[in-house]
Short mmCIF file of C-alpha atoms in Angstrom, two decimals:
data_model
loop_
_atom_site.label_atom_id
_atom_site.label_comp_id
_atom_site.label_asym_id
_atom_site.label_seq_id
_atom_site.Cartn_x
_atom_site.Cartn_y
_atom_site.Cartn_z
CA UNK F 1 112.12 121.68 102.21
CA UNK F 2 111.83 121.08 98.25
CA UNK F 3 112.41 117.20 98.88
CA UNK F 4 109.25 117.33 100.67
CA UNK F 5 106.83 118.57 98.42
CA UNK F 6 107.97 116.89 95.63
CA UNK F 7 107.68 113.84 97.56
CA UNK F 8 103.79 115.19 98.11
CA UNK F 9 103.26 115.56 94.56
CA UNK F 10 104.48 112.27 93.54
CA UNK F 11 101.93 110.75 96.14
CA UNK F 12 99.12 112.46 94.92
CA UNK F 13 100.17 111.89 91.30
CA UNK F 14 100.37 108.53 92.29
CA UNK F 15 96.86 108.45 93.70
CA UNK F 16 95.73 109.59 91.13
CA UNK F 17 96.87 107.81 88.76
CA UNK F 18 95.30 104.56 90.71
CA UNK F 19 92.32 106.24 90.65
CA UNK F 20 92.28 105.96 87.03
CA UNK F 21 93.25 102.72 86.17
CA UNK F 22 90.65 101.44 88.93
CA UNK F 23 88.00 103.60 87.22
CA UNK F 24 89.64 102.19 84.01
CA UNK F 25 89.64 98.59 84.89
CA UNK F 26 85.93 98.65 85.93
CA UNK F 27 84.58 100.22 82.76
CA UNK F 28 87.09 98.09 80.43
CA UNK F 29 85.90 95.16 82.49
CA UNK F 30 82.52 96.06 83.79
CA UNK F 31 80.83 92.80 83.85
CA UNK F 32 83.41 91.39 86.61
CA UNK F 33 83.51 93.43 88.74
CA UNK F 34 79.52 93.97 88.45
CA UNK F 35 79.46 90.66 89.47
CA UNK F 36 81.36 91.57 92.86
CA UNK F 37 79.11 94.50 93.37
CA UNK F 38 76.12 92.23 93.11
CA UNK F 39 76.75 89.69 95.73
CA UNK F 40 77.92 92.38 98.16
CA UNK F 41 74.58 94.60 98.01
CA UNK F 42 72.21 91.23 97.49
CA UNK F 43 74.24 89.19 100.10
CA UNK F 44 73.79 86.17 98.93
CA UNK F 45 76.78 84.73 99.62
CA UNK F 46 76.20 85.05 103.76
CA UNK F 47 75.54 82.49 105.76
CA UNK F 48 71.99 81.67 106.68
CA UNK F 49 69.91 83.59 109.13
CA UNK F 50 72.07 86.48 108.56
CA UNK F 51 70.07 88.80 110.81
CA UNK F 52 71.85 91.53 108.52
CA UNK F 53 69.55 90.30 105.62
CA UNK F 54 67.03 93.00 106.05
CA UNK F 55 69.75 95.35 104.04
CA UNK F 56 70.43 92.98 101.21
CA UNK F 57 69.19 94.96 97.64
CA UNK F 58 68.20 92.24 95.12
CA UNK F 59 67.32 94.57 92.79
CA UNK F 60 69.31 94.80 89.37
CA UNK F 61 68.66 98.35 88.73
CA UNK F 62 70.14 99.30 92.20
CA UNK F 63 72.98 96.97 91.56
CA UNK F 64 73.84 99.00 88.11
CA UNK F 65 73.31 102.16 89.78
CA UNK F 66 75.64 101.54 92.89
CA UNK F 67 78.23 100.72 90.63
CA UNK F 68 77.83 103.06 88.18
CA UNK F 69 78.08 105.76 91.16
CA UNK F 70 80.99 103.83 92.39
CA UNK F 71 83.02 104.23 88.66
CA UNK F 72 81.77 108.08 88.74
CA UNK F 73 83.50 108.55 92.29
CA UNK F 74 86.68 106.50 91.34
CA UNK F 75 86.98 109.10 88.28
CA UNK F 76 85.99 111.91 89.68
CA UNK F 77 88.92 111.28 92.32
CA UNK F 78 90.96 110.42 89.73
CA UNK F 79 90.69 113.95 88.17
CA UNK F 80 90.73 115.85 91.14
CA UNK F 81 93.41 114.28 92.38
CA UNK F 82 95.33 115.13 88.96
CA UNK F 83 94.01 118.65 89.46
CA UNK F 84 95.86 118.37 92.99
CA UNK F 85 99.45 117.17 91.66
CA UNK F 86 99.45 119.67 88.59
CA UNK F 87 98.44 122.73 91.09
CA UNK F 88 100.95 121.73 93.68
CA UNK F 89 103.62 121.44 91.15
CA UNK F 90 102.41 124.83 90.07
CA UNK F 91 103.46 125.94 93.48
CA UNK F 92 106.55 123.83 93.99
CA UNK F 93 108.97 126.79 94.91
CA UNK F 94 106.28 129.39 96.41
CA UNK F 95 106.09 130.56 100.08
CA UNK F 96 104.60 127.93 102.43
CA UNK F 97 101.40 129.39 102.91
CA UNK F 98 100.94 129.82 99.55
CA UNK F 99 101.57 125.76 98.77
CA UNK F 100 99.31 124.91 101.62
CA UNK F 101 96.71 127.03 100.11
CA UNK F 102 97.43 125.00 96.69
CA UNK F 103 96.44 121.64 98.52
CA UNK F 104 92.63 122.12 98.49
CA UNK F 105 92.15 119.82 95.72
CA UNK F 106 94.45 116.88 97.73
CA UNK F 107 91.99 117.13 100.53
CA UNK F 108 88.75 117.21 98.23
CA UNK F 109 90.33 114.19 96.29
CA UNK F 110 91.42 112.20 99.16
CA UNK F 111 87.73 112.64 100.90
CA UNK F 112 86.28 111.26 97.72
CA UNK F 113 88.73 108.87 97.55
CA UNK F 114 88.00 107.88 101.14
CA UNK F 115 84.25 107.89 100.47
CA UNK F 116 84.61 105.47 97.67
CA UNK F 117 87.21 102.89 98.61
CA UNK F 118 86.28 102.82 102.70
CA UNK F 119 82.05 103.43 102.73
CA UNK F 120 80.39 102.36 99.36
CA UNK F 121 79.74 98.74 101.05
CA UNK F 122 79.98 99.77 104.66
CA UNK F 123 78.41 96.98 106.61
CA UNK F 124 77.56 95.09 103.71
CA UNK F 125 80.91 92.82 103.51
CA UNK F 126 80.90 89.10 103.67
#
């Protein structure tokens, strides 16, 4: 069913397409959203005698480099999931097993995606 595929491709074009201006946004706007970055990995925002504190990271260089490998996995999803959309377009009126194939880069896209938006502060949220 052509409806359905295209209806794929839009979604990952659409993903990826947040992916970018999230990856966008943060390097336009870095100090902001530094900012956010900073009081979730020092925690010090938390109430006190978090007995989570042990994890906190107070140091700046950390801080930079977290978010820095946060940006890199926002763009990096970004392209792959372009990569994705433009391949399964590609494939739009090929045999089923052939556009299956073609989806390789949705599920290596949506894993980083995953990675970046559901464990970068994994037990480290307010």
């Amino acid at each position: 069913m052509i409806e359905a595929r295209i209806a794929k491709i839009v979604m990952v074009g659409s993903l990826a397409l947040f992916a970018f201006v999230v990856t966008f946004d943060n390097l336009a706007d870095y100090d902001s959203n530094f900012e956010f970055v900073r009081h979730v990995l020092s925690m010090d925002t938390t109430f006190p005698g978090n007995a989570l504190l042990y994890r906190r990271l107070t140091s700046p260089v950390l801080w930079n480099s977290a978010y820095w490998l946060i940006i890199f996995g926002e763009g990096l999803t970004s392209l792959t999931l372009a990569a994705a959309a433009v391949v399964l377009m590609r494939e739009l009126r090929s045999d089923a097993a052939r556009f299956n194939r073609s989806k390789r880069f949705v599920f290596i896209g949506a894993t980083l995606g995953f990675l970046v938006w559901f464990f970068r502060f994994h037990g480290r949220r307010r």
